[in-house]
mmCIF file of C-alpha atoms in Angstrom:
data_model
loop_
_atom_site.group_PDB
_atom_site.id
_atom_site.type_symbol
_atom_site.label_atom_id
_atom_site.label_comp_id
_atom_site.label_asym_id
_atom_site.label_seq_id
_atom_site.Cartn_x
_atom_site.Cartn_y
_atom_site.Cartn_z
ATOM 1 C CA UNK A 1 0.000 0.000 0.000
ATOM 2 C CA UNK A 2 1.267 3.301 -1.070
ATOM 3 C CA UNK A 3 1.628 5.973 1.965
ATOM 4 C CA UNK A 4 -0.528 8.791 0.097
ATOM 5 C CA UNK A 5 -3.868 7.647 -0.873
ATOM 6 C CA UNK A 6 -4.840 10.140 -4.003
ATOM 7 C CA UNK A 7 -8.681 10.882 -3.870
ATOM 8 C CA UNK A 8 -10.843 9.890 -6.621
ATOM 9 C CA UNK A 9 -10.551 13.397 -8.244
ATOM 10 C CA UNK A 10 -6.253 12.684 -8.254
ATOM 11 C CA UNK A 11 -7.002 9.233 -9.710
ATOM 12 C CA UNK A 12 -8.882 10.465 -12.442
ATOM 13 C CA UNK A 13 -6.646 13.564 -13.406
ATOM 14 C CA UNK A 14 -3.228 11.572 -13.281
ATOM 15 C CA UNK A 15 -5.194 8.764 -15.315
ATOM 16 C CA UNK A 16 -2.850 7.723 -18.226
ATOM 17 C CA UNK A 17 -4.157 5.179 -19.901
ATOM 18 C CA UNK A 18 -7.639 3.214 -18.503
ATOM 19 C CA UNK A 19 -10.167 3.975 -15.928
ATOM 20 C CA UNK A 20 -13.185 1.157 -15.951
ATOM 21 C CA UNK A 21 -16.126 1.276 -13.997
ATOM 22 C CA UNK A 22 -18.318 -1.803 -12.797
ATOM 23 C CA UNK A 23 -21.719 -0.906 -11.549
ATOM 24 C CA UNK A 24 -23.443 -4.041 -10.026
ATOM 25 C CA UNK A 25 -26.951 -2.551 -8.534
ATOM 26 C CA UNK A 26 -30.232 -2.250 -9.881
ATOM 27 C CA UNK A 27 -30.803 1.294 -8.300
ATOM 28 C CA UNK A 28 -28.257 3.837 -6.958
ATOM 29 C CA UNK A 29 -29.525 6.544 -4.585
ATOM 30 C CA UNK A 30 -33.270 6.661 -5.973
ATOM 31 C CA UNK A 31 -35.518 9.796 -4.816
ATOM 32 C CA UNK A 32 -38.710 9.300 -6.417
ATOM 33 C CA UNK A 33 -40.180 13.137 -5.290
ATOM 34 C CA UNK A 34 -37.252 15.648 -6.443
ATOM 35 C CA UNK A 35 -34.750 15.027 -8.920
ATOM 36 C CA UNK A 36 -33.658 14.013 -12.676
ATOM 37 C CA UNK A 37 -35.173 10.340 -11.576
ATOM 38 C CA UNK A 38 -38.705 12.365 -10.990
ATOM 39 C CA UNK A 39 -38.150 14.264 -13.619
ATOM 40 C CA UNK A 40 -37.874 11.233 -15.378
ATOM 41 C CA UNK A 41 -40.759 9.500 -14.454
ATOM 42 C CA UNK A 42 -42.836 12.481 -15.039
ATOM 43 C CA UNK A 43 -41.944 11.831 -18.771
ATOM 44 C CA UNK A 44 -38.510 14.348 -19.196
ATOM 45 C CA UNK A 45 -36.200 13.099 -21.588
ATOM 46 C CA UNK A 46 -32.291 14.518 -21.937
ATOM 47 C CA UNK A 47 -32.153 16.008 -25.430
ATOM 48 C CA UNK A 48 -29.551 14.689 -27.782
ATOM 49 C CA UNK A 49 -29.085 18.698 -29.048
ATOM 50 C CA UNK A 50 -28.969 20.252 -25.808
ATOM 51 C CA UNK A 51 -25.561 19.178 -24.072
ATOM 52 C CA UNK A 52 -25.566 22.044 -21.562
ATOM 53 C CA UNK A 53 -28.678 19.966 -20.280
ATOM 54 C CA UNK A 54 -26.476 16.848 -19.619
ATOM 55 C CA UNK A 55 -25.493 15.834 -16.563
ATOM 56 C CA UNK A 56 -22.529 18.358 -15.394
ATOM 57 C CA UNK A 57 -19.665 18.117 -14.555
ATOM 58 C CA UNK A 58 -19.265 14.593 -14.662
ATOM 59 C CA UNK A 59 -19.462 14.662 -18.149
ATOM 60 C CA UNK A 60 -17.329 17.663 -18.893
ATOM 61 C CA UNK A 61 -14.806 15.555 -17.132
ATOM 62 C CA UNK A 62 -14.657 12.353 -18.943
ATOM 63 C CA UNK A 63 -14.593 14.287 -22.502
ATOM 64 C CA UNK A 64 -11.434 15.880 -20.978
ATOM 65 C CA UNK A 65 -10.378 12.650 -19.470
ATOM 66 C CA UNK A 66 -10.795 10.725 -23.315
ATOM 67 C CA UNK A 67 -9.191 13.827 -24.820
ATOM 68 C CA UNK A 68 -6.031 13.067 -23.198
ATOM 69 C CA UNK A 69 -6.167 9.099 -24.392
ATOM 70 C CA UNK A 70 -7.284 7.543 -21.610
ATOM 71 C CA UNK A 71 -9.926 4.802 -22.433
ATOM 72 C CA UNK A 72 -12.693 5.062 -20.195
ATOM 73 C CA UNK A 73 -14.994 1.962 -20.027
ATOM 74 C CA UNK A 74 -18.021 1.440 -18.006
ATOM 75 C CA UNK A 75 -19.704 -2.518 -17.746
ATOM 76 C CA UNK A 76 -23.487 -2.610 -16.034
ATOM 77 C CA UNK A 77 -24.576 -6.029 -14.464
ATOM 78 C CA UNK A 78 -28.126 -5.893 -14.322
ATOM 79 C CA UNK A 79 -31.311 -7.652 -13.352
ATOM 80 C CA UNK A 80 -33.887 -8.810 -16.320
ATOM 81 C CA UNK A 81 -36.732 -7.389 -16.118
ATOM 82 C CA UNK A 82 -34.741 -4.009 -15.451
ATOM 83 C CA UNK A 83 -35.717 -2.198 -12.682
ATOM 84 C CA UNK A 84 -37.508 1.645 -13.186
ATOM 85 C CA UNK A 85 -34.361 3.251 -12.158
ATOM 86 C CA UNK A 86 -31.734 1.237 -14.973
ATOM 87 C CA UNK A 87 -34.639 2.102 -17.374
ATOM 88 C CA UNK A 88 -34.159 5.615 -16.543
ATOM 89 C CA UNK A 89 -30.308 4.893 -16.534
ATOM 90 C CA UNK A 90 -30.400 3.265 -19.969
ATOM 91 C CA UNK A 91 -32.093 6.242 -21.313
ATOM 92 C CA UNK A 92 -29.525 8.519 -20.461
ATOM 93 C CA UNK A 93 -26.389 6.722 -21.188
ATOM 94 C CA UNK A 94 -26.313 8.190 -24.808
ATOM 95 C CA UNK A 95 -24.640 10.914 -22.926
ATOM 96 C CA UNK A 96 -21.642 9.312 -21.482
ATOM 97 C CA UNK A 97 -21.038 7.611 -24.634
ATOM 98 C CA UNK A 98 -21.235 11.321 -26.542
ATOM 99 C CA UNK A 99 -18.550 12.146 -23.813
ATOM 100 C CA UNK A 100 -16.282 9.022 -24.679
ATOM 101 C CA UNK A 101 -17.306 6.433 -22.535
ATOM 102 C CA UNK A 102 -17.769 3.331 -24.137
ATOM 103 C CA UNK A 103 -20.872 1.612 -22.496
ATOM 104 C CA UNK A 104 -21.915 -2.346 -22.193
ATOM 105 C CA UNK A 105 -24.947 -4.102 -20.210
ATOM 106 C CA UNK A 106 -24.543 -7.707 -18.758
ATOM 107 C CA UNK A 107 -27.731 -9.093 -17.760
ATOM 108 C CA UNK A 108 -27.239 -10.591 -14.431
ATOM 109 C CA UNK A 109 -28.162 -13.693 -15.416
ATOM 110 C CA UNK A 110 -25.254 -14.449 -17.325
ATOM 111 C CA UNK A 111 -22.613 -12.993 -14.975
ATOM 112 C CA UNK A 112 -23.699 -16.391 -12.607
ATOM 113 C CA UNK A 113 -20.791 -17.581 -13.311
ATOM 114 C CA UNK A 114 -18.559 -15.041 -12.627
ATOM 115 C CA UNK A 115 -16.099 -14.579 -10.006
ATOM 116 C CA UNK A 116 -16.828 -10.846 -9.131
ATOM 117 C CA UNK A 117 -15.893 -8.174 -6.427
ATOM 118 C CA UNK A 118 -18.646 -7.611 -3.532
ATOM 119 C CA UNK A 119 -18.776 -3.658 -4.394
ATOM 120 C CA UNK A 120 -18.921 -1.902 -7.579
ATOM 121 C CA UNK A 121 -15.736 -0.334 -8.451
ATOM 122 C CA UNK A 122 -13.436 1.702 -10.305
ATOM 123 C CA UNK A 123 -10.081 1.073 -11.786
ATOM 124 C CA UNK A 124 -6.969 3.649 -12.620
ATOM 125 C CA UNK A 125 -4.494 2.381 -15.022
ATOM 126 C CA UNK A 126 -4.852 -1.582 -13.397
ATOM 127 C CA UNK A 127 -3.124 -0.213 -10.408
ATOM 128 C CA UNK A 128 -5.819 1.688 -8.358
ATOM 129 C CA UNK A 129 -9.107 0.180 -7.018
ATOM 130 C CA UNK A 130 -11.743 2.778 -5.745
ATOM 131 C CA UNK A 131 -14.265 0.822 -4.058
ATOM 132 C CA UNK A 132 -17.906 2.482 -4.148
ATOM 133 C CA UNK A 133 -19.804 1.184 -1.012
ATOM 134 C CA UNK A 134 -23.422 1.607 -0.603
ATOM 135 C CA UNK A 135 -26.226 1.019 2.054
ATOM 136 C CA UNK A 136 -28.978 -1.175 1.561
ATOM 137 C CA UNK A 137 -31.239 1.163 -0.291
ATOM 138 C CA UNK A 138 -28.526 2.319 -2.547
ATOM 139 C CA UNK A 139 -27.193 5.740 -0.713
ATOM 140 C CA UNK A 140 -23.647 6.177 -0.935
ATOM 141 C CA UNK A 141 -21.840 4.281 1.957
ATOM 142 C CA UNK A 142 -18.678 6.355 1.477
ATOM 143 C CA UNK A 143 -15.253 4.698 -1.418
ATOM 144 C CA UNK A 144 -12.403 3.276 -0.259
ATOM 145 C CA UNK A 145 -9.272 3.113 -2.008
ATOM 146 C CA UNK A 146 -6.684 1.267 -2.337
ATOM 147 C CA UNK A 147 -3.654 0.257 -4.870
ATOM 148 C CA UNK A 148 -3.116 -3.488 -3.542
ATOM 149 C CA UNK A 149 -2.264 -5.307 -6.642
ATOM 150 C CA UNK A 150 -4.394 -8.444 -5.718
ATOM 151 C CA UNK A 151 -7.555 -6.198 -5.523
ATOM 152 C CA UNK A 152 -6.426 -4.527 -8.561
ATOM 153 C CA UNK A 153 -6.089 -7.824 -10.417
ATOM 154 C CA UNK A 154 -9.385 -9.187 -9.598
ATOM 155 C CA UNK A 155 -11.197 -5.996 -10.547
ATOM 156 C CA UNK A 156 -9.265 -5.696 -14.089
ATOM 157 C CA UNK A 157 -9.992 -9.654 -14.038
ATOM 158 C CA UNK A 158 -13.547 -9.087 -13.314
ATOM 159 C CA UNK A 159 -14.495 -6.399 -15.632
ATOM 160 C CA UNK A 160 -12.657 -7.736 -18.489
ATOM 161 C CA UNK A 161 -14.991 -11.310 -18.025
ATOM 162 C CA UNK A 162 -17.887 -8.675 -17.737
ATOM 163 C CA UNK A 163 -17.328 -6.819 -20.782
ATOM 164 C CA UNK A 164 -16.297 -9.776 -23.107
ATOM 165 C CA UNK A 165 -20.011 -11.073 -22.190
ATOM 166 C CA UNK A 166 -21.721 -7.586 -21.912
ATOM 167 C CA UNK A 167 -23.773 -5.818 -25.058
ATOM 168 C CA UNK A 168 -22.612 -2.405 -25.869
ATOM 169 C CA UNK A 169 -25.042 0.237 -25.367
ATOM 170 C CA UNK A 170 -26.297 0.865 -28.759
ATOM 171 C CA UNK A 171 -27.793 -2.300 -28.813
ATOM 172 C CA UNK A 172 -28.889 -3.523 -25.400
ATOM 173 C CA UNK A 173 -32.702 -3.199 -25.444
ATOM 174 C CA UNK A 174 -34.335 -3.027 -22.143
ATOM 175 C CA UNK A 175 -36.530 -5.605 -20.892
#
């Protein structure tokens, strides 16, 4: 373990050549009375023309991110039937992909198999695990991070098993 732990921010900035990103859980954070997710279900749709509409600055950041050559990929495991919140998700994905992110959808179902972390993740250059944590009802539990190369190696293992089996965005349809 390295004596300074960067923060998430440092890991993405000083990113040189991959960052991946393995989200796990059917619903992250849901607030059904305020928000883009009630937004949502109150029939509001991103438009593909209006980028100052997109979700800021997160996506800002991974255009800048991809402009410097880093490949940034992102793998979802989810359940089939999706659940109302990966609908809303899927339906605004088309946005990190117009920022660079390349985008893929595992139904859970086929993951069975797989040996995979017990927290969704991301990964800096195969050297960097940031651990997302979350309660029960998906609120942010905190990150952790950490550049043990056996974590690293199961989370670059993991998400590489994911994505060979995963669907890229474009043409998942949601069930």
């Amino acid at each position: 373990m390295s004596s300074k732990q960067p923060t998430f921010d440092e890991l993405m900035a000083n990113c040189e050549r991959s960052a991946i990103h393995l989200e796990m859980r059917d619903a992250y954070d849901v607030v059904y009375e305020s928000g883009s997710f009630a937004d949502w279900r109150a029939g509001h749709r991103l438009d593909p023309d209006d980028r100052e509409s997109w979700w800021r600055p997160w996506l800002d950041l991974m255009a800048e991110t991809v402009s410097r050559g880093v490949a940034v990929r992102r793998a979802r495991i989810v359940s089939e039937p999706v659940s109302e919140y990966i609908k809303y998700e899927h339906s605004g994905t088309f946005t990190n992909v117009a920022a660079g992110e390349l985008v893929r959808w595992l139904p859970r179902r086929k993951a069975s198999d797989l040996a995979l972390p017990g927290n969704d993740f991301w990964l800096f250059d195969d050297r960097w695990v940031h651990w997302n944590h979350f309660t029960g009802n998906g609120e942010s539990g905190g990150g952790e991070i950490t550049d043990d190369p056996a974590a690293a190696r199961l989370c670059a293992t993991a998400f590489e098993a994911v994505w060979d089996r995963a669907t890229p965005h474009d043409q998942y349809e949601i069930r």
